[in-house]
Each structure stands twice: as C-alpha cells, then as structure tokens.
Amino acid sequence: MTVMAIRMYIKYRNNKYQILRTTSVWFFQIVFAFLIPEILVRFDKPWYDFKNAFPLDYDFFFSWNLNSLIASGGFGLFILVWGIVLTLVVVPVMVYFFGKRWYCSWVCGCGGLAETLGDPFRHLSNKSIGAWKLERWLVHGVLAFSLLMTGFTLYSYFSGAQVVLGVKTQTIQNIYGFLIGSIFAGVIGTGFYPIFGNRVWCRFGCPLAAYLGLVQRFKSRFRITTNGGQCISCGNCSTYCEMGIDVRAYAQKGQSIVRSSCVGCGICSAVCPRGVLKLENGPLENRTFSPEFPLGNTLK
Ligand code: SF4
Ligand code: SF4
C-alpha cells in the first residue's frame, strides 16, 4: 500500500484532493489498523481498530468479542460504546455532512487498498445497467444478511439459546464469515482487481457501504455538480469511475450526481480535461439539479 501510495503521489502530483486523500487512507491504515491495535495488545488490552465500523466489522457483536471487551474493564467498555456510537451516530452524521467519501475514500482500509494497490485497475469496473442492478441486489442483500446474523447473535448472547428459529447461530456466523468475510471481501474483493476492477467488494459486497449509500442517497449534503455546457463528451470520467457510474451521461445533461454508490474518490473530476465536475457539500434542497440547469432533468 505504501509503494502504491507513492505512485499515487507521483501520478496525481498536481491534484491537492488526491494527495490529501492518499495521505489520509495511508495514515488510517498504518496508524489505526496496525500500530494502535499492536500497542493495545502490548498493554494487555483488546486488539481493536477504532475506525472499523460495524457491519464491516461483522464480528463486533460476536460473544467472544463482547466477553473479551467486558472482561477488559473500563477500557473494554469504552471500545464497546465507541463501536456502537461509531455505527449509529458518527457514520451517518458524517455522511450527512460530507457524503460516504469521508469513510470509503479517506478512512477505510478496504478503500485505501483499492485506491492505492487497485488504482491501475479502476477502469475495469463494469458500467452496464445489468451490473448496476446486480450491485443493488447484492450489496443490500449482504447488509440484510449481516443484520440478520447479528440479530441471531445478540439473541443467543442474551438468551443463552444456541439455536434460534431452528438454526444454529454458530452456523450462520460460519457461513457469513466464510462466504462474505473470506471469499467475497478477501479473495474476490482484492485478488480479482485485475478482472473486475478495484472496488468490486465496496460496490457489490460491503454492508457498511450499503448503509452509507442509503444515507448518502436520501440525506446528505454531498453531490458532484456538473457544468454541462463545458462537457466535450470525451468519456474519461465514466471510463475511470471505479464504481461503474456513467458520469458522462450526467455531465451531458448538466445534472448533479447523487448516487448511493459514489465513493467520492474524485478521480472523475481529476481526469476531466474541461473542469466540468466538482465534488461539493451543499444544501439538501434541489441537490439533484445543477446550477447550470436549475430546472433539472429526469436522469435518476
Ligand atoms: S462518480 Fe467520480 S467520485 Fe464518484 S466514484 Fe465515480 S469517479 Fe469516484
Ligand atoms: S471527462 Fe469531463 S469533458 Fe469528458 S465526458 Fe466527462 S465531464 Fe465531459
């Protein structure tokens, strides 16, 4: 990640947003995902990555973790409260103000890897309508699966029953851990960058991205505004959108981009030769309309 971050610095040396963003994901990965947890363990505290929010951190409510946190006294309880507050308060409030980019493109480890190691493969994302439909089914399906599993987990934890509705909670946890945690997030999500592009996990599988996306779509100040009159239809923006969004179609119509999947990486803006695209946080009203075309249009 460090080597590929240096590559990003060189490639986007004239783009302040990309330099800052790359520094941010690198910092959060090195300090939050590696250094702080290792230091905690040295001091006999639980291993914990303070930026890894549930449901991406899908085993946060597993009994072994809850027992470990509770057994660790005040500090463990602090982690328990922080983990809940992070998911229920910090994440949605930050998405309201800044869009999901604050997490997916500035903080997250998966996003950090995708934006450094995966950058050479971003153009491979599938741009078809079929992929968009599949994306919505899959990513929301994984979110529902993670919530269902967590419901079973918490019921088992508080009631002591290991079987809920005829199904062993442990079995559901094992299936989720293997299929989603290992195969989808690990093998496909990272190993298949050269085939499916660099955000295949974030786009099709991450339950946290699905949650952030719902807030971004319906209750966020973030949007990408387009200056349609300047667009020369070169298609660079669509080609390099790692989430498979047809950015050019929005630009041609002069419509602001408000999509739940947009991670706000800003590459569409960076590669646009005409300065058409701007990542902005503004008022909630009329956010799908562009200042250039105040009456808006019908593209959803
Ligand atoms: S629309 Fe632009 S900012 Fe959003 S994911 Fe695509 S390239 Fe990144
Ligand atoms: S990169 Fe810029 S000029 Fe080219 S199609 Fe996209 S918005 Fe239009």
PDB file of N, CA and C in Angstrom, residues 5-83:
ATOM      1  N   ALA A   5       0.945   4.004  -2.784  1.00  0.00           N
ATOM      2  CA  ALA A   5       0.585   5.376  -2.381  1.00  0.00           C
ATOM      3  C   ALA A   5       1.595   6.351  -2.981  1.00  0.00           C
ATOM      4  N   ILE A   6       2.860   5.958  -2.997  1.00  0.00           N
ATOM      5  CA  ILE A   6       3.890   6.825  -3.613  1.00  0.00           C
ATOM      6  C   ILE A   6       3.582   6.999  -5.105  1.00  0.00           C
ATOM      7  N   ARG A   7       3.139   5.909  -5.730  1.00  0.00           N
ATOM      8  CA  ARG A   7       2.739   6.000  -7.140  1.00  0.00           C
ATOM      9  C   ARG A   7       1.603   7.005  -7.324  1.00  0.00           C
ATOM     10  N   MET A   8       0.643   6.994  -6.388  1.00  0.00           N
ATOM     11  CA  MET A   8      -0.477   7.951  -6.457  1.00  0.00           C
ATOM     12  C   MET A   8       0.036   9.390  -6.323  1.00  0.00           C
ATOM     13  N   TYR A   9       0.999   9.597  -5.404  1.00  0.00           N
ATOM     14  CA  TYR A   9       1.568  10.951  -5.229  1.00  0.00           C
ATOM     15  C   TYR A   9       2.176  11.453  -6.535  1.00  0.00           C
ATOM     16  N   ILE A  10       2.861  10.548  -7.233  1.00  0.00           N
ATOM     17  CA  ILE A  10       3.519  10.954  -8.484  1.00  0.00           C
ATOM     18  C   ILE A  10       2.469  11.200  -9.576  1.00  0.00           C
ATOM     19  N   LYS A  11       1.529  10.250  -9.677  1.00  0.00           N
ATOM     20  CA  LYS A  11       0.520  10.343 -10.742  1.00  0.00           C
ATOM     21  C   LYS A  11      -0.374  11.582 -10.597  1.00  0.00           C
ATOM     22  N   TYR A  12      -0.765  11.879  -9.347  1.00  0.00           N
ATOM     23  CA  TYR A  12      -1.690  12.997  -9.127  1.00  0.00           C
ATOM     24  C   TYR A  12      -0.992  14.158  -8.423  1.00  0.00           C
ATOM     25  N   ARG A  13       0.271  14.382  -8.762  1.00  0.00           N
ATOM     26  CA  ARG A  13       1.063  15.391  -8.039  1.00  0.00           C
ATOM     27  C   ARG A  13       0.475  16.793  -8.144  1.00  0.00           C
ATOM     28  N   ASN A  14      -0.339  17.055  -9.163  1.00  0.00           N
ATOM     29  CA  ASN A  14      -0.921  18.399  -9.315  1.00  0.00           C
ATOM     30  C   ASN A  14      -2.337  18.496  -8.752  1.00  0.00           C
ATOM     31  N   ASN A  15      -2.778  17.460  -8.074  1.00  0.00           N
ATOM     32  CA  ASN A  15      -4.166  17.445  -7.585  1.00  0.00           C
ATOM     33  C   ASN A  15      -4.169  17.331  -6.049  1.00  0.00           C
ATOM     34  N   LYS A  16      -4.475  18.452  -5.405  1.00  0.00           N
ATOM     35  CA  LYS A  16      -4.391  18.502  -3.931  1.00  0.00           C
ATOM     36  C   LYS A  16      -5.341  17.494  -3.275  1.00  0.00           C
ATOM     37  N   TYR A  17      -6.542  17.364  -3.847  1.00  0.00           N
ATOM     38  CA  TYR A  17      -7.540  16.444  -3.270  1.00  0.00           C
ATOM     39  C   TYR A  17      -6.991  15.022  -3.232  1.00  0.00           C
ATOM     40  N   GLN A  18      -6.358  14.604  -4.335  1.00  0.00           N
ATOM     41  CA  GLN A  18      -5.844  13.234  -4.402  1.00  0.00           C
ATOM     42  C   GLN A  18      -4.639  13.035  -3.485  1.00  0.00           C
ATOM     43  N   ILE A  19      -3.810  14.064  -3.344  1.00  0.00           N
ATOM     44  CA  ILE A  19      -2.638  13.963  -2.450  1.00  0.00           C
ATOM     45  C   ILE A  19      -3.115  13.816  -1.000  1.00  0.00           C
ATOM     46  N   LEU A  20      -4.071  14.659  -0.611  1.00  0.00           N
ATOM     47  CA  LEU A  20      -4.582  14.608   0.771  1.00  0.00           C
ATOM     48  C   LEU A  20      -5.305  13.293   1.037  1.00  0.00           C
ATOM     49  N   ARG A  21      -6.099  12.864   0.072  1.00  0.00           N
ATOM     50  CA  ARG A  21      -6.883  11.629   0.232  1.00  0.00           C
ATOM     51  C   ARG A  21      -5.958  10.422   0.367  1.00  0.00           C
ATOM     52  N   THR A  22      -4.942  10.380  -0.456  1.00  0.00           N
ATOM     53  CA  THR A  22      -3.993   9.266  -0.387  1.00  0.00           C
ATOM     54  C   THR A  22      -3.277   9.262   0.965  1.00  0.00           C
ATOM     55  N   THR A  23      -2.881  10.433   1.422  1.00  0.00           N
ATOM     56  CA  THR A  23      -2.209  10.535   2.727  1.00  0.00           C
ATOM     57  C   THR A  23      -3.138  10.057   3.828  1.00  0.00           C
ATOM     58  N   SER A  24      -4.400  10.420   3.722  1.00  0.00           N
ATOM     59  CA  SER A  24      -5.377  10.051   4.750  1.00  0.00           C
ATOM     60  C   SER A  24      -5.577   8.533   4.827  1.00  0.00           C
ATOM     61  N   VAL A  25      -5.817   7.878   3.690  1.00  0.00           N
ATOM     62  CA  VAL A  25      -6.060   6.422   3.758  1.00  0.00           C
ATOM     63  C   VAL A  25      -4.803   5.681   4.226  1.00  0.00           C
ATOM     64  N   TRP A  26      -3.649   6.188   3.807  1.00  0.00           N
ATOM     65  CA  TRP A  26      -2.391   5.555   4.235  1.00  0.00           C
ATOM     66  C   TRP A  26      -2.245   5.704   5.757  1.00  0.00           C
ATOM     67  N   PHE A  27      -2.482   6.928   6.256  1.00  0.00           N
ATOM     68  CA  PHE A  27      -2.352   7.200   7.690  1.00  0.00           C
ATOM     69  C   PHE A  27      -3.295   6.309   8.506  1.00  0.00           C
ATOM     70  N   PHE A  28      -4.553   6.254   8.103  1.00  0.00           N
ATOM     71  CA  PHE A  28      -5.526   5.479   8.889  1.00  0.00           C
ATOM     72  C   PHE A  28      -5.199   3.985   8.873  1.00  0.00           C
ATOM     73  N   GLN A  29      -4.655   3.517   7.762  1.00  0.00           N
ATOM     74  CA  GLN A  29      -4.321   2.096   7.716  1.00  0.00           C
ATOM     75  C   GLN A  29      -3.107   1.797   8.586  1.00  0.00           C
ATOM     76  N   ILE A  30      -2.070   2.574   8.444  1.00  0.00           N
ATOM     77  CA  ILE A  30      -0.837   2.309   9.195  1.00  0.00           C
ATOM     78  C   ILE A  30      -1.055   2.538  10.699  1.00  0.00           C
ATOM     79  N   VAL A  31      -1.667   3.670  11.041  1.00  0.00           N
ATOM     80  CA  VAL A  31      -1.783   4.021  12.457  1.00  0.00           C
ATOM     81  C   VAL A  31      -2.954   3.300  13.128  1.00  0.00           C
ATOM     82  N   PHE A  32      -4.132   3.350  12.518  1.00  0.00           N
ATOM     83  CA  PHE A  32      -5.327   2.801  13.178  1.00  0.00           C
ATOM     84  C   PHE A  32      -5.443   1.283  13.034  1.00  0.00           C
ATOM     85  N   ALA A  33      -5.100   0.759  11.844  1.00  0.00           N
ATOM     86  CA  ALA A  33      -5.293  -0.683  11.631  1.00  0.00           C
ATOM     87  C   ALA A  33      -4.105  -1.508  12.117  1.00  0.00           C
ATOM     88  N   PHE A  34      -2.893  -0.890  12.163  1.00  0.00           N
ATOM     89  CA  PHE A  34      -1.721  -1.678  12.553  1.00  0.00           C
ATOM     90  C   PHE A  34      -1.105  -1.211  13.877  1.00  0.00           C
ATOM     91  N   LEU A  35      -0.689   0.053  13.961  1.00  0.00           N
ATOM     92  CA  LEU A  35       0.075   0.487  15.137  1.00  0.00           C
ATOM     93  C   LEU A  35      -0.734   0.471  16.431  1.00  0.00           C
ATOM     94  N   ILE A  36      -1.895   1.138  16.421  1.00  0.00           N
ATOM     95  CA  ILE A  36      -2.670   1.246  17.677  1.00  0.00           C
ATOM     96  C   ILE A  36      -3.096  -0.134  18.196  1.00  0.00           C
ATOM     97  N   PRO A  37      -3.655  -1.013  17.356  1.00  0.00           N
ATOM     98  CA  PRO A  37      -4.023  -2.342  17.878  1.00  0.00           C
ATOM     99  C   PRO A  37      -2.828  -3.105  18.448  1.00  0.00           C
ATOM    100  N   GLU A  38      -1.660  -2.999  17.795  1.00  0.00           N
ATOM    101  CA  GLU A  38      -0.478  -3.711  18.307  1.00  0.00           C
ATOM    102  C   GLU A  38      -0.028  -3.138  19.648  1.00  0.00           C
ATOM    103  N   ILE A  39      -0.111  -1.822  19.783  1.00  0.00           N
ATOM    104  CA  ILE A  39       0.261  -1.193  21.059  1.00  0.00           C
ATOM    105  C   ILE A  39      -0.718  -1.626  22.155  1.00  0.00           C
ATOM    106  N   LEU A  40      -2.010  -1.672  21.800  1.00  0.00           N
ATOM    107  CA  LEU A  40      -3.022  -2.099  22.784  1.00  0.00           C
ATOM    108  C   LEU A  40      -2.709  -3.499  23.311  1.00  0.00           C
ATOM    109  N   VAL A  41      -2.380  -4.389  22.411  1.00  0.00           N
ATOM    110  CA  VAL A  41      -2.094  -5.777  22.814  1.00  0.00           C
ATOM    111  C   VAL A  41      -0.887  -5.822  23.749  1.00  0.00           C
ATOM    112  N   ARG A  42       0.124  -4.997  23.445  1.00  0.00           N
ATOM    113  CA  ARG A  42       1.321  -4.951  24.314  1.00  0.00           C
ATOM    114  C   ARG A  42       0.955  -4.532  25.741  1.00  0.00           C
ATOM    115  N   PHE A  43      -0.099  -3.719  25.849  1.00  0.00           N
ATOM    116  CA  PHE A  43      -0.531  -3.258  27.177  1.00  0.00           C
ATOM    117  C   PHE A  43      -1.687  -4.108  27.725  1.00  0.00           C
ATOM    118  N   ASP A  44      -1.812  -5.328  27.200  1.00  0.00           N
ATOM    119  CA  ASP A  44      -2.839  -6.264  27.678  1.00  0.00           C
ATOM    120  C   ASP A  44      -4.262  -5.762  27.486  1.00  0.00           C
ATOM    121  N   LYS A  45      -4.469  -4.993  26.442  1.00  0.00           N
ATOM    122  CA  LYS A  45      -5.821  -4.500  26.103  1.00  0.00           C
ATOM    123  C   LYS A  45      -6.310  -5.268  24.876  1.00  0.00           C
ATOM    124  N   PRO A  46      -7.618  -5.256  24.622  1.00  0.00           N
ATOM    125  CA  PRO A  46      -8.119  -5.982  23.446  1.00  0.00           C
ATOM    126  C   PRO A  46      -7.606  -5.355  22.144  1.00  0.00           C
ATOM    127  N   TRP A  47      -7.331  -6.209  21.142  1.00  0.00           N
ATOM    128  CA  TRP A  47      -6.964  -5.721  19.798  1.00  0.00           C
ATOM    129  C   TRP A  47      -8.189  -5.032  19.214  1.00  0.00           C
ATOM    130  N   TYR A  48      -8.033  -3.794  18.772  1.00  0.00           N
ATOM    131  CA  TYR A  48      -9.195  -3.106  18.203  1.00  0.00           C
ATOM    132  C   TYR A  48      -8.765  -2.030  17.217  1.00  0.00           C
ATOM    133  N   ASP A  49      -9.449  -2.001  16.074  1.00  0.00           N
ATOM    134  CA  ASP A  49      -9.229  -0.990  15.051  1.00  0.00           C
ATOM    135  C   ASP A  49     -10.360   0.036  15.192  1.00  0.00           C
ATOM    136  N   PHE A  50     -10.027   1.209  15.712  1.00  0.00           N
ATOM    137  CA  PHE A  50     -11.049   2.196  16.071  1.00  0.00           C
ATOM    138  C   PHE A  50     -11.816   2.767  14.879  1.00  0.00           C
ATOM    139  N   LYS A  51     -11.329   2.533  13.679  1.00  0.00           N
ATOM    140  CA  LYS A  51     -12.037   3.087  12.514  1.00  0.00           C
ATOM    141  C   LYS A  51     -12.915   2.050  11.820  1.00  0.00           C
ATOM    142  N   ASN A  52     -12.820   0.800  12.246  1.00  0.00           N
ATOM    143  CA  ASN A  52     -13.511  -0.283  11.549  1.00  0.00           C
ATOM    144  C   ASN A  52     -14.948  -0.415  12.071  1.00  0.00           C
ATOM    145  N   ALA A  53     -15.885   0.176  11.360  1.00  0.00           N
ATOM    146  CA  ALA A  53     -17.262   0.250  11.873  1.00  0.00           C
ATOM    147  C   ALA A  53     -18.075  -1.003  11.523  1.00  0.00           C
ATOM    148  N   PHE A  54     -18.958  -1.397  12.421  1.00  0.00           N
ATOM    149  CA  PHE A  54     -19.960  -2.420  12.128  1.00  0.00           C
ATOM    150  C   PHE A  54     -20.912  -1.850  11.065  1.00  0.00           C
ATOM    151  N   PRO A  55     -21.397  -2.608  10.101  1.00  0.00           N
ATOM    152  CA  PRO A  55     -21.295  -4.055   9.916  1.00  0.00           C
ATOM    153  C   PRO A  55     -20.099  -4.523   9.073  1.00  0.00           C
ATOM    154  N   LEU A  56     -19.196  -3.589   8.670  1.00  0.00           N
ATOM    155  CA  LEU A  56     -17.972  -4.075   8.021  1.00  0.00           C
ATOM    156  C   LEU A  56     -17.209  -4.932   9.042  1.00  0.00           C
ATOM    157  N   ASP A  57     -17.137  -4.448  10.265  1.00  0.00           N
ATOM    158  CA  ASP A  57     -16.558  -5.209  11.367  1.00  0.00           C
ATOM    159  C   ASP A  57     -17.645  -6.172  11.868  1.00  0.00           C
ATOM    160  N   TYR A  58     -17.890  -7.231  11.095  1.00  0.00           N
ATOM    161  CA  TYR A  58     -19.101  -8.038  11.302  1.00  0.00           C
ATOM    162  C   TYR A  58     -19.087  -8.876  12.577  1.00  0.00           C
ATOM    163  N   ASP A  59     -17.891  -9.138  13.152  1.00  0.00           N
ATOM    164  CA  ASP A  59     -17.869  -9.959  14.376  1.00  0.00           C
ATOM    165  C   ASP A  59     -17.806  -9.114  15.649  1.00  0.00           C
ATOM    166  N   PHE A  60     -18.076  -7.819  15.523  1.00  0.00           N
ATOM    167  CA  PHE A  60     -18.011  -6.950  16.700  1.00  0.00           C
ATOM    168  C   PHE A  60     -18.944  -7.433  17.811  1.00  0.00           C
ATOM    169  N   PHE A  61     -20.133  -7.946  17.442  1.00  0.00           N
ATOM    170  CA  PHE A  61     -21.103  -8.372  18.461  1.00  0.00           C
ATOM    171  C   PHE A  61     -21.049  -9.878  18.743  1.00  0.00           C
ATOM    172  N   PHE A  62     -20.066 -10.570  18.194  1.00  0.00           N
ATOM    173  CA  PHE A  62     -19.924 -11.993  18.498  1.00  0.00           C
ATOM    174  C   PHE A  62     -19.607 -12.146  19.995  1.00  0.00           C
ATOM    175  N   SER A  63     -20.068 -13.258  20.560  1.00  0.00           N
ATOM    176  CA  SER A  63     -19.944 -13.410  22.020  1.00  0.00           C
ATOM    177  C   SER A  63     -18.492 -13.361  22.490  1.00  0.00           C
ATOM    178  N   TRP A  64     -17.556 -13.944  21.711  1.00  0.00           N
ATOM    179  CA  TRP A  64     -16.158 -13.920  22.163  1.00  0.00           C
ATOM    180  C   TRP A  64     -15.645 -12.488  22.260  1.00  0.00           C
ATOM    181  N   ASN A  65     -16.107 -11.626  21.349  1.00  0.00           N
ATOM    182  CA  ASN A  65     -15.644 -10.241  21.379  1.00  0.00           C
ATOM    183  C   ASN A  65     -16.301  -9.474  22.527  1.00  0.00           C
ATOM    184  N   LEU A  66     -17.619  -9.655  22.691  1.00  0.00           N
ATOM    185  CA  LEU A  66     -18.312  -8.967  23.778  1.00  0.00           C
ATOM    186  C   LEU A  66     -17.724  -9.406  25.123  1.00  0.00           C
ATOM    187  N   ASN A  67     -17.483 -10.709  25.283  1.00  0.00           N
ATOM    188  CA  ASN A  67     -16.928 -11.208  26.543  1.00  0.00           C
ATOM    189  C   ASN A  67     -15.538 -10.644  26.789  1.00  0.00           C
ATOM    190  N   SER A  68     -14.747 -10.572  25.727  1.00  0.00           N
ATOM    191  CA  SER A  68     -13.381 -10.042  25.864  1.00  0.00           C
ATOM    192  C   SER A  68     -13.410  -8.563  26.256  1.00  0.00           C
ATOM    193  N   LEU A  69     -14.308  -7.791  25.621  1.00  0.00           N
ATOM    194  CA  LEU A  69     -14.386  -6.357  25.934  1.00  0.00           C
ATOM    195  C   LEU A  69     -14.857  -6.134  27.376  1.00  0.00           C
ATOM    196  N   ILE A  70     -15.881  -6.905  27.766  1.00  0.00           N
ATOM    197  CA  ILE A  70     -16.423  -6.740  29.125  1.00  0.00           C
ATOM    198  C   ILE A  70     -15.376  -7.166  30.162  1.00  0.00           C
ATOM    199  N   ALA A  71     -14.622  -8.208  29.848  1.00  0.00           N
ATOM    200  CA  ALA A  71     -13.585  -8.683  30.788  1.00  0.00           C
ATOM    201  C   ALA A  71     -12.415  -7.714  30.889  1.00  0.00           C
ATOM    202  N   SER A  72     -12.312  -6.782  29.934  1.00  0.00           N
ATOM    203  CA  SER A  72     -11.179  -5.850  29.943  1.00  0.00           C
ATOM    204  C   SER A  72     -11.447  -4.599  30.757  1.00  0.00           C
ATOM    205  N   GLY A  73     -12.569  -4.557  31.433  1.00  0.00           N
ATOM    206  CA  GLY A  73     -12.859  -3.438  32.334  1.00  0.00           C
ATOM    207  C   GLY A  73     -13.249  -2.177  31.597  1.00  0.00           C
ATOM    208  N   GLY A  74     -12.884  -1.035  32.193  1.00  0.00           N
ATOM    209  CA  GLY A  74     -13.320   0.270  31.685  1.00  0.00           C
ATOM    210  C   GLY A  74     -12.935   0.503  30.235  1.00  0.00           C
ATOM    211  N   PHE A  75     -11.704   0.118  29.869  1.00  0.00           N
ATOM    212  CA  PHE A  75     -11.261   0.378  28.501  1.00  0.00           C
ATOM    213  C   PHE A  75     -12.052  -0.462  27.495  1.00  0.00           C
ATOM    214  N   GLY A  76     -12.325  -1.706  27.879  1.00  0.00           N
ATOM    215  CA  GLY A  76     -13.116  -2.576  27.012  1.00  0.00           C
ATOM    216  C   GLY A  76     -14.523  -2.021  26.830  1.00  0.00           C
ATOM    217  N   LEU A  77     -15.092  -1.492  27.915  1.00  0.00           N
ATOM    218  CA  LEU A  77     -16.432  -0.899  27.814  1.00  0.00           C
ATOM    219  C   LEU A  77     -16.419   0.344  26.933  1.00  0.00           C
ATOM    220  N   PHE A  78     -15.321   1.094  27.024  1.00  0.00           N
ATOM    221  CA  PHE A  78     -15.185   2.276  26.166  1.00  0.00           C
ATOM    222  C   PHE A  78     -15.205   1.862  24.684  1.00  0.00           C
ATOM    223  N   ILE A  79     -14.466   0.780  24.366  1.00  0.00           N
ATOM    224  CA  ILE A  79     -14.457   0.281  22.980  1.00  0.00           C
ATOM    225  C   ILE A  79     -15.863  -0.162  22.573  1.00  0.00           C
ATOM    226  N   LEU A  80     -16.554  -0.829  23.477  1.00  0.00           N
ATOM    227  CA  LEU A  80     -17.905  -1.311  23.179  1.00  0.00           C
ATOM    228  C   LEU A  80     -18.838  -0.136  22.858  1.00  0.00           C
ATOM    229  N   VAL A  81     -18.774   0.899  23.697  1.00  0.00           N
ATOM    230  CA  VAL A  81     -19.628   2.078  23.475  1.00  0.00           C
ATOM    231  C   VAL A  81     -19.205   2.791  22.187  1.00  0.00           C
ATOM    232  N   TRP A  82     -17.886   2.944  21.978  1.00  0.00           N
ATOM    233  CA  TRP A  82     -17.391   3.620  20.771  1.00  0.00           C
ATOM    234  C   TRP A  82     -17.853   2.888  19.509  1.00  0.00           C
ATOM    235  N   GLY A  83     -17.773   1.550  19.518  1.00  0.00           N
ATOM    236  CA  GLY A  83     -18.176   0.768  18.346  1.00  0.00           C
ATOM    237  C   GLY A  83     -19.635   1.012  17.991  1.00  0.00           C
TER     238      GLY A  83
END
